[in-house]
PDB file of N, CA and C in Angstrom:
ATOM      1  N   MET A   1      -9.846   9.913  23.855  1.00 57.00           N
ATOM      2  CA  MET A   1      -9.028  10.410  24.963  1.00 57.00           C
ATOM      3  C   MET A   1      -7.719  10.959  24.428  1.00 57.00           C
ATOM      4  N   SER A   2      -7.393  12.168  24.794  1.00 69.00           N
ATOM      5  CA  SER A   2      -6.145  12.761  24.340  1.00 69.00           C
ATOM      6  C   SER A   2      -4.981  12.156  25.111  1.00 69.00           C
ATOM      7  N   PRO A   3      -3.830  12.036  24.471  1.00 74.00           N
ATOM      8  CA  PRO A   3      -2.668  11.452  25.146  1.00 74.00           C
ATOM      9  C   PRO A   3      -2.190  12.347  26.283  1.00 74.00           C
ATOM     10  N   PRO A   4      -1.601  11.743  27.307  1.00 80.00           N
ATOM     11  CA  PRO A   4      -1.076  12.530  28.435  1.00 80.00           C
ATOM     12  C   PRO A   4       0.003  13.494  27.971  1.00 80.00           C
ATOM     13  N   LYS A   5       0.109  14.608  28.677  1.00 83.00           N
ATOM     14  CA  LYS A   5       1.044  15.655  28.262  1.00 83.00           C
ATOM     15  C   LYS A   5       2.449  15.460  28.835  1.00 83.00           C
ATOM     16  N   CYS A   6       2.541  14.783  29.980  1.00 86.00           N
ATOM     17  CA  CYS A   6       3.863  14.660  30.595  1.00 86.00           C
ATOM     18  C   CYS A   6       4.385  13.227  30.505  1.00 86.00           C
ATOM     19  N   PRO A   7       5.699  13.061  30.515  1.00 90.00           N
ATOM     20  CA  PRO A   7       6.327  11.745  30.336  1.00 90.00           C
ATOM     21  C   PRO A   7       5.884  10.723  31.370  1.00 90.00           C
ATOM     22  N   ARG A   8       5.702  11.148  32.617  1.00 87.00           N
ATOM     23  CA  ARG A   8       5.332  10.191  33.663  1.00 87.00           C
ATOM     24  C   ARG A   8       3.981   9.569  33.348  1.00 87.00           C
ATOM     25  N   CYS A   9       3.015  10.391  32.955  1.00 84.00           N
ATOM     26  CA  CYS A   9       1.677   9.871  32.663  1.00 84.00           C
ATOM     27  C   CYS A   9       1.679   9.098  31.352  1.00 84.00           C
ATOM     28  N   GLN A  10       2.495   9.508  30.399  1.00 87.00           N
ATOM     29  CA  GLN A  10       2.628   8.757  29.156  1.00 87.00           C
ATOM     30  C   GLN A  10       3.132   7.350  29.450  1.00 87.00           C
ATOM     31  N   GLN A  11       4.133   7.257  30.344  1.00 88.00           N
ATOM     32  CA  GLN A  11       4.704   5.972  30.724  1.00 88.00           C
ATOM     33  C   GLN A  11       3.657   5.113  31.419  1.00 88.00           C
ATOM     34  N   LYS A  12       2.899   5.722  32.332  1.00 81.00           N
ATOM     35  CA  LYS A  12       1.870   4.999  33.071  1.00 81.00           C
ATOM     36  C   LYS A  12       0.815   4.449  32.116  1.00 81.00           C
ATOM     37  N   MET A  13       0.410   5.281  31.161  1.00 80.00           N
ATOM     38  CA  MET A  13      -0.591   4.856  30.199  1.00 80.00           C
ATOM     39  C   MET A  13      -0.076   3.702  29.358  1.00 80.00           C
ATOM     40  N   ALA A  14       1.185   3.788  28.945  1.00 83.00           N
ATOM     41  CA  ALA A  14       1.790   2.732  28.140  1.00 83.00           C
ATOM     42  C   ALA A  14       1.810   1.411  28.919  1.00 83.00           C
ATOM     43  N   GLU A  15       2.145   1.482  30.202  1.00 81.00           N
ATOM     44  CA  GLU A  15       2.174   0.281  31.039  1.00 81.00           C
ATOM     45  C   GLU A  15       0.787  -0.334  31.144  1.00 81.00           C
ATOM     46  N   LEU A  16      -0.220   0.506  31.343  1.00 76.00           N
ATOM     47  CA  LEU A  16      -1.587   0.015  31.496  1.00 76.00           C
ATOM     48  C   LEU A  16      -2.092  -0.611  30.211  1.00 76.00           C
ATOM     49  N   ILE A  17      -1.744  -0.014  29.071  1.00 75.00           N
ATOM     50  CA  ILE A  17      -2.148  -0.566  27.785  1.00 75.00           C
ATOM     51  C   ILE A  17      -1.479  -1.925  27.570  1.00 75.00           C
ATOM     52  N   GLN A  18      -0.196  -2.020  27.902  1.00 78.00           N
ATOM     53  CA  GLN A  18       0.536  -3.274  27.746  1.00 78.00           C
ATOM     54  C   GLN A  18      -0.070  -4.364  28.616  1.00 78.00           C
ATOM     55  N   ALA A  19      -0.404  -4.008  29.849  1.00 72.00           N
ATOM     56  CA  ALA A  19      -0.941  -4.980  30.794  1.00 72.00           C
ATOM     57  C   ALA A  19      -2.415  -5.271  30.508  1.00 72.00           C
ATOM     58  N   GLN A  20      -3.015  -4.430  29.668  1.00 68.00           N
ATOM     59  CA  GLN A  20      -4.432  -4.539  29.347  1.00 68.00           C
ATOM     60  C   GLN A  20      -5.286  -4.524  30.610  1.00 68.00           C
ATOM     61  N   ASN A  21      -4.861  -3.698  31.559  1.00 59.00           N
ATOM     62  CA  ASN A  21      -5.679  -3.464  32.755  1.00 59.00           C
ATOM     63  C   ASN A  21      -6.511  -2.239  32.476  1.00 59.00           C
ATOM     64  N   MET A  22      -7.704  -2.449  32.156  1.00 60.00           N
ATOM     65  CA  MET A  22      -8.450  -1.276  31.753  1.00 60.00           C
ATOM     66  C   MET A  22      -9.492  -0.975  32.812  1.00 60.00           C
ATOM     67  N   GLN A  23     -11.537  -0.311  36.387  1.00 57.00           N
ATOM     68  CA  GLN A  23     -12.281   0.626  37.109  1.00 57.00           C
ATOM     69  C   GLN A  23     -11.870   2.007  36.624  1.00 57.00           C
ATOM     70  N   ILE A  24     -12.743   2.803  36.652  1.00 53.00           N
ATOM     71  CA  ILE A  24     -12.426   4.139  36.167  1.00 53.00           C
ATOM     72  C   ILE A  24     -11.854   4.947  37.316  1.00 53.00           C
ATOM     73  N   ARG A  25     -10.713   5.523  37.082  1.00 66.00           N
ATOM     74  CA  ARG A  25     -10.114   6.371  38.093  1.00 66.00           C
ATOM     75  C   ARG A  25      -9.288   7.437  37.387  1.00 66.00           C
ATOM     76  N   THR A  26      -9.004   8.493  38.104  1.00 69.00           N
ATOM     77  CA  THR A  26      -8.143   9.526  37.544  1.00 69.00           C
ATOM     78  C   THR A  26      -6.734   9.285  38.065  1.00 69.00           C
ATOM     79  N   TYR A  27      -5.773   9.318  37.160  1.00 69.00           N
ATOM     80  CA  TYR A  27      -4.392   9.094  37.544  1.00 69.00           C
ATOM     81  C   TYR A  27      -3.547  10.277  37.145  1.00 69.00           C
ATOM     82  N   GLY A  28      -2.535  10.580  37.933  1.00 68.00           N
ATOM     83  CA  GLY A  28      -1.491  11.492  37.519  1.00 68.00           C
ATOM     84  C   GLY A  28      -1.768  12.954  37.832  1.00 68.00           C
ATOM     85  N   CYS A  29      -1.136  13.796  37.057  1.00 80.00           N
ATOM     86  CA  CYS A  29      -1.081  15.215  37.360  1.00 80.00           C
ATOM     87  C   CYS A  29      -2.261  15.962  36.754  1.00 80.00           C
ATOM     88  N   ALA A  30      -2.448  17.179  37.223  1.00 79.00           N
ATOM     89  CA  ALA A  30      -3.573  17.996  36.775  1.00 79.00           C
ATOM     90  C   ALA A  30      -3.569  18.269  35.263  1.00 79.00           C
ATOM     91  N   PRO A  31      -2.412  18.606  34.667  1.00 85.00           N
ATOM     92  CA  PRO A  31      -2.422  18.863  33.214  1.00 85.00           C
ATOM     93  C   PRO A  31      -2.866  17.647  32.404  1.00 85.00           C
ATOM     94  N   CYS A  32      -2.490  16.459  32.856  1.00 82.00           N
ATOM     95  CA  CYS A  32      -2.808  15.259  32.088  1.00 82.00           C
ATOM     96  C   CYS A  32      -4.193  14.742  32.430  1.00 82.00           C
ATOM     97  N   ASN A  33      -4.487  14.669  33.730  1.00 79.00           N
ATOM     98  CA  ASN A  33      -5.796  14.189  34.170  1.00 79.00           C
ATOM     99  C   ASN A  33      -6.135  12.877  33.475  1.00 79.00           C
ATOM    100  N   LEU A  34      -5.178  11.967  33.501  1.00 78.00           N
ATOM    101  CA  LEU A  34      -5.299  10.686  32.799  1.00 78.00           C
ATOM    102  C   LEU A  34      -6.407   9.832  33.409  1.00 78.00           C
ATOM    103  N   ILE A  35      -7.337   9.415  32.567  1.00 75.00           N
ATOM    104  CA  ILE A  35      -8.422   8.544  33.018  1.00 75.00           C
ATOM    105  C   ILE A  35      -8.058   7.107  32.688  1.00 75.00           C
ATOM    106  N   VAL A  36      -8.058   6.251  33.703  1.00 68.00           N
ATOM    107  CA  VAL A  36      -7.694   4.859  33.521  1.00 68.00           C
ATOM    108  C   VAL A  36      -8.916   3.982  33.757  1.00 68.00           C
ATOM    109  N   VAL A  37      -9.200   3.119  32.800  1.00 65.00           N
ATOM    110  CA  VAL A  37     -10.316   2.190  32.963  1.00 65.00           C
ATOM    111  C   VAL A  37      -9.742   0.786  33.075  1.00 65.00           C
ATOM    112  N   GLU A  38      -9.960   0.137  34.213  1.00 58.00           N
ATOM    113  CA  GLU A  38      -9.384  -1.174  34.442  1.00 58.00           C
ATOM    114  C   GLU A  38     -10.476  -2.221  34.624  1.00 58.00           C
ATOM    115  N   ASP A  39     -10.222  -3.414  34.127  1.00 58.00           N
ATOM    116  CA  ASP A  39     -11.139  -4.519  34.376  1.00 58.00           C
ATOM    117  C   ASP A  39     -11.013  -4.946  35.832  1.00 58.00           C
ATOM    118  N   ALA A  40     -12.131  -5.000  36.519  1.00 52.00           N
ATOM    119  CA  ALA A  40     -12.096  -5.359  37.938  1.00 52.00           C
ATOM    120  C   ALA A  40     -11.753  -6.839  38.111  1.00 52.00           C
TER     121      ALA A  40
END
């Protein structure tokens, strides 16, 4: 997965990695199209 392009999505990804919350959903803006996988 390529890193998010904008600071907001980068921050969101960093938070999710820290929290280790990995369900699959799309988060954030169109350029980033950040995919988040969270443990249910």
